[in-house]
């Protein structure tokens, strides 16, 4: 059994609880032990780097330090935004001068030897795909999905070092294994507006609407994400988009772990799929998946 | 529109802004030859007053006011599309970060006040609890942004679906978090005052 | 601290690639550490290990041998001979009590002015860190050295 | 006793700005053997040379040191100058205080001290110089041209017309190169084939030219005047002596689905084929990878069954199909080589944002040329590769694989601005209803009539030019969406396109680096040949007797390529106007008294210049064949008995430099 340090991040303890729940369940089922980083703190996400570079580096670095203390080598991160920050720091720590300065801010050294990977990477290795294929209880029955990776999983490629920057395939491969049909669309890494929804709702509605329109046009019945921010923007804003533009998408937005969980036989209720703001259960029920 | 005036003794772009950006980011903004690919791919450029390539151009010419008062530096969400595709490999998101933090240091009124308020509230909560507390974020934001009802229609369904935690979770080692904020701000200051930059006396990093 | 130690460095540069590379550094106005004194040789393969030994005996702090990249030798394979001879050279250096770090064999092509400057700077820094060289512990006679 | 004169050049301010030339000359007066030292503004000027000559007479100088620029620049100049004053030219040495000193050190004190030391070293060397005599060798007055594009064709014709023998080696089955693929040429809109094919025919019929298509250069040995070259003639499986080029075979060949290289994948060809109707030679080759009979034979060996075919063989009226024909290696001697190996276009599949090369309606400029060409795959009809429909909106992207450091191509490809303008114009002439958009960064139209042409495309042909690089292309509803930015307005732009044409940049030809290494000439990081001097010797390489033409040294348009070809041809003719070549006297010599006959020198010599000689008394010693020795000095460094030395770079000279530097 492989053991990973698990960094849920703030969203997975709040608006994206279903991501946390489903991630833990599927990892357990697939024989991956997740050990939550003890006393982890917010990575600073979309705000710290806006005001201070050293804060932006040090907040995530503290978490790497904690993992080093736990004696683990690899940390898996479900949230794409947290992944971007943590991975960025793990790259920056290679520079001894930066490492020293971060050590000063933290009040203790951090080596940066911990490998940071996104959960979607952890769960889409060939080994895991093969394993999952053998464990499927409920194939996704041709569910037509559009995979949406968002900005931060693959970008910038020099830092993220995950998948192909302009046309990533990891989730596509997983979902095909699970029996769904992955539609061809071209907005896999287009931005949804990220952290702007609170301050500039108008922009996020516009960007999210473009994504939803494109997915629908491509024939998708649902969008699959690996980022709580993307999920939140696409899932919770459909009402407002209807209010402003009149488009009623009714497009369910899933975390990839939820669909993986369903295929492995977990009931929708246990995966907290009912938490979504845009109804996802009806679609699943129609396919006998919930 | 004002005229950019260069006197015979001026060296456009050599008034410290380029050097400041270089010191804070390691990026050589002069590498940008204004092809505009960053702006072409930017999801936010249509909402910005200066397109991303224009921000770089203004830095090249040392136009501090133009840069620091722009909405662009606040609307950039660092989605990394520009940097990923830039032919000259200019790390524009990092430049944007540096410009924002400098604008704050110089106490320049942000062109996108609500964005700034959001980040203030966000970091205030993180400093206080060590983690983000979403109810606090929305509440605090609405109070400061004077938009008491913003996102209220989302609040209820979120609550009923258990998406919002009413009680903040705290990091145990509160002291370390507070110390990190303090020392990061000190280091930031140290770096800027280490630079001979003609700037207003730097204030502490707001939180 | 008194004034910093400035090493004396002898550079044997092959006429076709490295000497031309040094010329290109010049025409491109790429500045580099001034310590190197260049001796033009037709090919890095012309450099007799005894030249290097002689340089240390006379008080050099470092010796560079620069030639064409492997495969690019104007004389087909001269630089391969230089490379082979260089391996043997290390034994001679041990015998003489000269730190191996004081000798460098590198490839610089005619188009690599910037690389030439970089290589020279790196080597100069390296020798500066090593400090002044001691004279070789063994003395010897070199051909034609009257 | 050496009587050395030292002359320090100011080179205007190039040296004098950072080196105290007067002070250096003053210091030089104290160096051993120096009897005269002075400085002057420009030594290479006539007055400067005269100053040296006068001093030789006045001070009875028998050695001269010129402290100025690199010997690679002016060694011949000053050797000639001292020779005119009656001195052996090899008693002059240059001290490089410009490239190696004044230009790279800003501190006057440092540079002056360094210049002084450089001169001291060279003074010590020149004191040990011996008079040398240049040697003469014969030469083979035959030219090898590598590459059969327009540059190679022009060079071959020029030299052949001057009465010399020429062999042209071309890798593909026909000459014509990229120019043959073009529909029209800018800015005159000449039909490319109409101006090119007569030259191709002229070449193939020229009595002085031997044409070898479907052939490659395998190895090059020797040196200027006497190169020995191995050429691989690939098997065509067709006897070109008997074949009449009647066309029956390629019309009847049943394997019709091979992507055509000539049509850049836009069209198909057969397995036995000529690349295009006006190909030269107009005789086919069999592409063995796709020939059914060859595949049948291979399958049979594996014990599998595959249909036999042999249609071409059965139908050939002259029985020219020769299945037994094998690759062949030809060895020949040449006096000079012109490298005109051309270019390839940048492979745009590295651009994820443009679809990794997978969108069928995103094509390259060269592909569009084939679509527009009347003898092309669509008979000149411009249609979308995806559905064969006529496009209404066509978007051009400039600088794809040019001016892009990220993909390793920071340079400008020079021709794309012009060919894109040409395409926009021609499309409009094909179909006046077509809308064209050109996304560009800068317009580079420096050429006669070029700028006017680009203006015309915008003003008369209504092409919309948008200044900004495109960030993203994505398919939507059967069209392509182009996301760009009008950087002049500072506004994002989206254009809906039926067809997108990428102005892919110029890269070194495939295999260029291998070829350069085979020949032994230097190239840059992109695989383009380095000229001997970018301004003054632009068609010479750093290897004597090897010249270049066309895109081999970087992006060029047709007029530039042709000019270079003719320039290279003149250089070759100049070389061939001599009956003997004067070569450097810097060769090895053996002191046969010291030689013990171990022949380590023979082992290391790359040129087989070491010969064995039996002395009276039976002792076998080494002797250097001076006409073969190239003066590398490998043997000298290898000799254990100190029996060998290299004239001009003797052990004594080199060690004196070391001592002069370090004992001071």
Coordinates of N, CA and C in Angstrom, one line a residue, chain A residues 10-11 13-18 36-55 58-59 62 65-66 69 85 92 101-108 151-152 154-159 165-166 189-191 193-201 203 206-207 210 231-232 235-237 240 255 274-278, chain B residues 24-25 41 43-44 46-47 73-81 83-85 89 91 93-94 96-98 100-102 104-105 112 114-116 118-120 122-123 126 130-134 137-138 141-142 147 150-151 153-154 157-158 161-165 169-174 176-177 179-181 183-185 187-188 190-191 205-206:
Chain A
X10 N -8.4 24.3 2.1 CA -9.6 24.9 2.8 C -10.9 24.6 2.1
X11 N -10.9 24.6 0.8 CA -12.2 24.4 0.1 C -12.8 23.0 0.4
X13 N -12.6 21.4 3.0 CA -13.3 21.4 4.3 C -14.5 22.3 4.3
X14 N -14.8 22.9 3.2 CA -16.0 23.8 3.1 C -16.8 23.5 1.9
X15 N -16.7 24.4 0.9 CA -17.6 24.3 -0.2 C -17.4 23.0 -1.1
X16 N -16.3 22.4 -1.0 CA -16.0 21.2 -1.8 C -15.9 19.9 -1.0
X17 N -16.7 19.8 0.1 CA -16.7 18.7 1.0 C -16.8 17.4 0.2
X18 N -17.7 17.4 -0.9 CA -17.9 16.2 -1.6 C -16.6 15.7 -2.3
X36 N -3.6 12.8 6.3 CA -3.8 14.2 6.2 C -2.6 14.9 6.9
X37 N -2.1 16.0 6.2 CA -1.0 16.7 6.8 C -1.4 17.3 8.1
X38 N -0.6 17.0 9.2 CA -1.0 17.4 10.5 C -0.9 18.9 10.7
X39 N -2.0 19.4 11.1 CA -2.1 20.9 11.4 C -1.8 21.7 10.2
X40 N -2.2 21.3 9.0 CA -1.9 22.0 7.8 C -2.6 23.4 7.9
X41 N -2.0 24.3 7.1 CA -2.6 25.7 7.0 C -3.0 26.0 5.6
X42 N -3.7 27.1 5.4 CA -4.1 27.6 4.1 C -2.8 27.9 3.3
X43 N -2.8 27.5 2.0 CA -1.6 27.7 1.2 C -1.5 29.2 0.7
X44 N -2.5 30.0 1.1 CA -2.5 31.4 0.6 C -3.2 31.6 -0.7
X45 N -3.3 30.5 -1.4 CA -4.1 30.4 -2.6 C -4.0 31.7 -3.5
X46 N -5.2 32.2 -3.8 CA -5.2 33.2 -4.8 C -4.9 34.6 -4.3
X47 N -4.7 34.7 -2.9 CA -4.5 36.0 -2.4 C -3.1 36.4 -2.0
X48 N -2.4 35.4 -1.4 CA -1.1 35.8 -0.8 C -0.2 36.4 -1.8
X49 N -0.1 35.8 -3.0 CA 0.9 36.2 -4.0 C 0.5 37.6 -4.5
X50 N -0.8 38.0 -4.3 CA -1.2 39.3 -4.8 C -0.5 40.4 -3.9
X51 N -0.2 40.1 -2.7 CA 0.4 41.2 -1.9 C 1.8 40.9 -1.4
X52 N 2.2 39.7 -1.3 CA 3.6 39.5 -0.9 C 4.1 38.2 -1.4
X53 N 5.2 38.3 -2.1 CA 5.9 37.1 -2.6 C 6.3 36.1 -1.5
X54 N 6.8 36.7 -0.4 CA 7.4 35.9 0.7 C 6.3 35.2 1.4
X55 N 5.2 35.9 1.6 CA 4.0 35.2 2.2 C 3.5 34.1 1.3
X58 N 5.9 31.3 1.7 CA 6.1 30.7 3.1 C 4.9 29.9 3.6
X59 N 3.7 30.4 3.2 CA 2.5 29.7 3.7 C 2.5 28.2 3.2
X62 N 5.2 26.0 4.7 CA 5.0 25.4 6.1 C 4.4 24.0 6.0
X65 N 7.0 21.6 5.1 CA 7.8 21.3 6.3 C 7.1 20.3 7.2
X66 N 5.8 20.5 7.3 CA 5.0 19.5 8.1 C 5.1 18.1 7.6
X69 N 8.3 16.6 8.4 CA 8.2 16.1 9.8 C 7.5 14.8 9.9
X85 N 0.2 26.3 -6.0 CA 1.1 27.1 -5.0 C 2.1 26.2 -4.4
X92 N 10.7 26.5 -6.2 CA 11.5 27.6 -5.7 C 12.5 27.2 -4.7
X101 N 15.8 32.1 2.9 CA 14.8 33.2 3.2 C 13.5 32.6 3.7
X102 N 13.0 31.5 3.0 CA 11.8 30.9 3.5 C 12.0 30.3 4.9
X103 N 13.1 29.8 5.1 CA 13.5 29.2 6.4 C 13.4 30.3 7.5
X104 N 13.9 31.5 7.1 CA 13.8 32.6 8.1 C 12.4 32.9 8.4
X105 N 11.6 33.0 7.4 CA 10.2 33.4 7.6 C 9.5 32.3 8.4
X106 N 9.8 31.0 8.1 CA 9.1 30.0 8.9 C 9.6 29.8 10.3
X107 N 10.8 30.3 10.5 CA 11.5 30.1 11.8 C 11.9 28.6 11.9
X108 N 12.4 28.1 10.8 CA 12.9 26.7 10.8 C 13.1 26.3 9.4
X151 N -6.9 26.1 -15.3 CA -5.7 26.8 -15.6 C -4.5 26.1 -15.0
X152 N -4.7 25.7 -13.7 CA -3.5 25.6 -12.8 C -2.9 24.2 -12.7
X154 N -1.9 22.3 -15.3 CA -0.9 22.1 -16.3 C 0.0 23.3 -16.5
X155 N -0.3 24.4 -15.9 CA 0.4 25.7 -16.3 C 1.0 26.3 -15.0
X156 N 2.1 27.0 -15.2 CA 3.0 27.0 -16.4 C 3.7 25.6 -16.5
X157 N 3.9 25.1 -17.7 CA 4.4 23.7 -17.8 C 5.7 23.5 -17.1
X158 N 6.6 24.5 -17.0 CA 7.9 24.4 -16.4 C 7.7 24.1 -14.9
X159 N 6.7 24.6 -14.3 CA 6.5 24.4 -12.9 C 5.6 23.2 -12.7
X165 N 0.3 20.6 -21.8 CA -0.3 21.9 -21.4 C -1.6 22.3 -22.1
X166 N -1.6 22.1 -23.4 CA -2.8 22.6 -24.1 C -3.9 21.6 -24.4
X189 N -8.5 23.8 -20.8 CA -7.7 24.6 -19.9 C -8.0 26.1 -20.0
X190 N -9.1 26.5 -20.5 CA -9.5 27.9 -20.5 C -10.0 28.3 -19.1
X191 N -9.7 29.5 -18.8 CA -9.9 30.0 -17.4 C -11.4 30.3 -17.1
X193 N -12.3 32.1 -14.4 CA -12.4 33.3 -13.6 C -11.8 33.2 -12.2
X194 N -11.5 31.9 -11.9 CA -10.7 31.6 -10.6 C -11.3 32.3 -9.4
X195 N -10.5 33.2 -8.8 CA -10.9 33.7 -7.5 C -11.7 35.0 -7.6
X196 N -12.1 35.3 -8.8 CA -12.8 36.6 -9.0 C -14.3 36.6 -8.6
X197 N -15.0 35.5 -8.4 CA -16.4 35.5 -8.3 C -17.0 36.5 -7.3
X198 N -16.3 36.6 -6.2 CA -16.8 37.4 -5.1 C -16.7 38.9 -5.5
X199 N -15.5 39.3 -6.0 CA -15.3 40.7 -6.2 C -15.8 41.1 -7.6
X200 N -15.7 40.3 -8.6 CA -16.2 40.6 -9.9 C -17.0 39.5 -10.5
X201 N -18.2 39.3 -9.9 CA -19.1 38.3 -10.3 C -19.4 38.3 -11.8
X203 N -17.6 39.1 -14.4 CA -16.6 38.5 -15.2 C -16.7 37.0 -15.1
X206 N -19.5 35.6 -17.1 CA -19.3 35.6 -18.5 C -18.4 34.4 -18.9
X207 N -17.3 34.2 -18.2 CA -16.3 33.2 -18.5 C -16.9 31.8 -18.3
X210 N -19.3 30.9 -21.1 CA -18.6 30.5 -22.3 C -18.3 29.0 -22.2
X231 N -15.1 24.0 -10.0 CA -16.3 23.4 -9.7 C -17.3 24.4 -9.2
X232 N -16.8 25.2 -8.2 CA -17.7 26.2 -7.6 C -18.2 27.2 -8.6
X235 N -20.6 25.2 -11.1 CA -21.8 24.6 -10.4 C -22.7 25.6 -9.8
X236 N -22.1 26.5 -9.0 CA -23.0 27.3 -8.2 C -23.5 28.6 -9.0
X237 N -22.9 28.9 -10.1 CA -23.3 30.1 -10.8 C -24.3 30.0 -11.9
X240 N -27.4 32.2 -11.5 CA -27.1 33.6 -11.9 C -27.0 33.8 -13.4
X255 N -16.8 16.3 -9.7 CA -15.4 16.1 -9.4 C -15.1 14.7 -10.0
X274 N -25.3 15.0 -3.6 CA -26.5 15.9 -3.4 C -26.1 17.3 -3.0
X275 N -24.9 17.5 -2.6 CA -24.4 18.8 -2.2 C -24.3 19.8 -3.4
X276 N -24.3 19.3 -4.6 CA -24.1 20.2 -5.7 C -25.3 21.2 -5.8
X277 N -25.0 22.4 -6.2 CA -26.0 23.4 -6.4 C -26.8 23.2 -7.7
X278 N -26.1 22.7 -8.7 CA -26.9 22.3 -9.9 C -27.1 20.8 -9.8
Chain B
X24 N 12.4 42.0 -8.0 CA 11.4 41.2 -7.3 C 11.1 39.9 -8.0
X25 N 11.3 39.8 -9.4 CA 10.8 38.7 -10.1 C 11.9 37.9 -10.9
X41 N -4.5 35.8 -25.4 CA -5.0 34.6 -24.7 C -5.6 34.9 -23.4
X43 N -7.9 35.7 -20.4 CA -9.4 35.6 -20.2 C -9.9 37.0 -19.7
X44 N -9.1 37.8 -19.1 CA -9.6 39.0 -18.5 C -9.3 40.2 -19.3
X46 N -10.3 41.7 -21.9 CA -11.4 42.6 -22.3 C -11.9 43.5 -21.2
X47 N -11.7 43.0 -19.9 CA -12.2 43.8 -18.8 C -11.1 44.8 -18.3
X73 N -3.6 45.1 -13.2 CA -2.8 44.4 -12.2 C -3.8 43.8 -11.2
X74 N -5.0 44.3 -11.0 CA -5.9 43.7 -10.0 C -6.8 42.6 -10.6
X75 N -7.0 42.7 -11.9 CA -7.9 41.7 -12.6 C -7.2 40.4 -12.9
X76 N -5.9 40.5 -13.1 CA -5.1 39.3 -13.5 C -5.3 38.2 -12.4
X77 N -5.8 37.1 -12.8 CA -6.0 36.0 -11.9 C -4.9 34.9 -11.9
X78 N -3.7 35.3 -12.5 CA -2.6 34.4 -12.7 C -3.0 33.0 -13.2
X79 N -3.7 33.0 -14.3 CA -4.1 31.8 -14.8 C -3.0 31.1 -15.6
X80 N -1.9 31.9 -15.8 CA -0.7 31.4 -16.5 C -0.8 31.1 -18.0
X81 N -1.9 31.5 -18.6 CA -2.0 31.3 -20.0 C -0.9 32.1 -20.8
X83 N 2.0 33.3 -19.8 CA 3.4 32.8 -19.5 C 3.6 31.5 -20.3
X84 N 2.6 30.6 -20.3 CA 2.7 29.3 -21.0 C 3.0 29.5 -22.5
X85 N 2.4 30.6 -23.1 CA 2.5 30.7 -24.5 C 3.5 31.8 -24.9
X89 N 9.2 34.0 -23.1 CA 9.2 33.4 -21.8 C 9.3 34.4 -20.7
X91 N 7.7 35.9 -17.5 CA 6.7 35.4 -16.5 C 5.8 36.5 -16.1
X93 N 2.6 36.7 -15.1 CA 1.9 36.6 -13.8 C 2.8 37.0 -12.6
X94 N 4.1 36.7 -12.7 CA 4.9 37.1 -11.6 C 5.2 38.6 -11.6
X96 N 3.0 40.7 -12.6 CA 1.8 41.3 -12.1 C 1.8 41.2 -10.6
X97 N 2.2 40.1 -10.0 CA 2.3 40.0 -8.6 C 3.2 41.1 -8.0
X98 N 4.3 41.3 -8.6 CA 5.3 42.3 -8.1 C 4.7 43.7 -8.2
X100 N 1.5 44.5 -8.2 CA 0.5 44.7 -7.2 C 1.1 45.0 -5.8
X101 N 2.1 44.1 -5.4 CA 2.6 44.3 -4.1 C 3.3 45.7 -4.0
X102 N 3.9 46.1 -5.1 CA 4.6 47.4 -5.0 C 3.5 48.5 -4.9
X104 N 0.8 48.3 -3.5 CA 0.3 48.4 -2.1 C 1.3 49.1 -1.2
X105 N 2.6 48.7 -1.4 CA 3.6 49.3 -0.6 C 3.6 50.9 -0.8
X112 N -9.3 48.5 -8.8 CA -10.3 47.5 -8.5 C -10.4 47.3 -7.0
X114 N -12.8 46.4 -5.0 CA -13.5 45.2 -4.5 C -12.5 44.0 -4.5
X115 N -11.7 43.9 -5.5 CA -10.7 42.8 -5.6 C -9.7 42.9 -4.4
X116 N -9.3 44.1 -4.2 CA -8.4 44.3 -3.1 C -9.0 44.0 -1.8
X118 N -11.4 41.9 -1.2 CA -11.5 40.4 -1.2 C -10.2 39.8 -0.6
X119 N -9.1 40.2 -1.2 CA -7.8 39.6 -0.8 C -7.5 40.0 0.6
X120 N -7.8 41.2 1.0 CA -7.6 41.7 2.4 C -8.3 40.8 3.4
X122 N -9.6 37.9 2.8 CA -9.1 36.5 2.7 C -7.8 36.3 3.6
X123 N -6.9 37.2 3.4 CA -5.6 37.0 4.2 C -5.8 37.3 5.7
X126 N -6.9 34.2 7.1 CA -5.9 33.2 7.2 C -4.9 33.5 8.3
X130 N -5.4 30.7 10.3 CA -4.5 29.8 9.7 C -5.1 29.1 8.5
X131 N -6.5 29.1 8.4 CA -7.1 28.5 7.3 C -8.2 29.5 6.8
X132 N -8.7 29.2 5.7 CA -9.8 30.1 5.2 C -11.1 29.7 5.8
X133 N -11.9 30.7 6.1 CA -13.2 30.5 6.8 C -14.2 31.1 5.8
X134 N -14.9 30.3 5.0 CA -15.6 30.9 3.9 C -16.8 31.8 4.3
X137 N -15.3 34.9 5.0 CA -14.9 35.6 3.8 C -16.0 36.4 3.2
X138 N -17.2 35.7 3.0 CA -18.3 36.3 2.4 C -18.8 37.5 3.2
X141 N -16.3 40.3 3.5 CA -16.2 41.0 2.2 C -17.4 41.9 2.0
X142 N -18.6 41.3 2.2 CA -19.8 42.1 2.0 C -19.9 43.4 2.9
X147 N -21.6 45.8 0.2 CA -22.5 45.1 -0.7 C -23.2 44.0 0.1
X150 N -24.7 40.9 -1.6 CA -24.0 40.2 -2.7 C -23.9 38.7 -2.3
X151 N -24.2 37.9 -3.3 CA -24.1 36.4 -3.1 C -25.0 35.9 -2.1
X153 N -28.1 35.2 -2.4 CA -28.9 34.1 -2.9 C -28.2 32.8 -3.0
X154 N -26.9 32.8 -2.9 CA -26.1 31.6 -2.9 C -26.0 31.0 -1.5
X157 N -28.7 28.2 -0.1 CA -28.6 26.8 -0.7 C -27.2 26.2 -0.3
X158 N -26.2 27.0 -0.1 CA -24.9 26.4 0.3 C -25.0 25.9 1.7
X161 N -26.9 22.7 2.0 CA -26.2 21.6 1.4 C -24.9 21.3 2.2
X162 N -24.8 21.9 3.3 CA -23.6 21.7 4.2 C -22.3 22.1 3.6
X163 N -22.4 23.0 2.6 CA -21.2 23.5 1.9 C -20.5 24.6 2.8
X164 N -21.2 25.1 3.7 CA -20.5 26.2 4.5 C -20.4 25.7 6.0
X165 N -19.2 25.9 6.5 CA -19.0 25.7 7.9 C -19.2 26.9 8.7
X169 N -12.4 26.7 11.4 CA -11.4 25.7 12.0 C -10.1 26.5 12.1
X170 N -9.4 26.1 13.2 CA -8.2 26.9 13.4 C -7.0 25.9 13.3
X171 N -5.9 26.5 12.9 CA -4.6 25.8 13.0 C -4.1 25.9 14.4
X172 N -3.6 24.8 14.9 CA -3.1 24.7 16.3 C -2.0 25.7 16.6
X173 N -1.0 25.7 15.7 CA 0.1 26.5 15.9 C -0.1 28.0 15.4
X174 N -1.0 28.6 16.1 CA -1.4 30.0 15.7 C -0.2 31.0 15.7
X176 N 2.9 30.4 15.0 CA 3.8 30.3 13.9 C 3.1 31.0 12.7
X177 N 1.8 30.9 12.5 CA 1.1 31.5 11.4 C 1.3 33.1 11.5
X179 N 3.6 34.6 13.1 CA 5.0 35.0 12.9 C 5.3 35.0 11.4
X180 N 4.7 34.0 10.6 CA 5.0 34.0 9.2 C 4.5 35.3 8.5
X181 N 3.3 35.7 8.9 CA 2.8 36.9 8.3 C 3.8 38.1 8.6
X183 N 7.0 38.1 9.6 CA 8.4 38.0 9.0 C 8.3 38.2 7.5
X184 N 7.3 37.6 6.9 CA 7.2 37.8 5.4 C 7.1 39.3 5.1
X185 N 6.3 40.0 5.9 CA 6.1 41.4 5.6 C 7.5 42.2 5.8
X187 N 10.5 40.9 5.5 CA 11.4 40.5 4.4 C 11.1 41.3 3.1
X188 N 9.8 41.4 2.9 CA 9.3 42.2 1.7 C 9.8 43.6 1.7
X190 N 12.3 44.7 3.5 CA 13.8 44.7 3.4 C 14.2 44.7 2.0
X191 N 13.6 43.9 1.2 CA 13.9 43.8 -0.2 C 13.7 45.1 -1.0
X205 N 3.0 45.5 5.0 CA 2.1 44.8 4.1 C 0.7 44.7 4.8
X206 N -0.3 45.2 4.1 CA -1.7 45.1 4.7 C -2.1 43.7 4.8

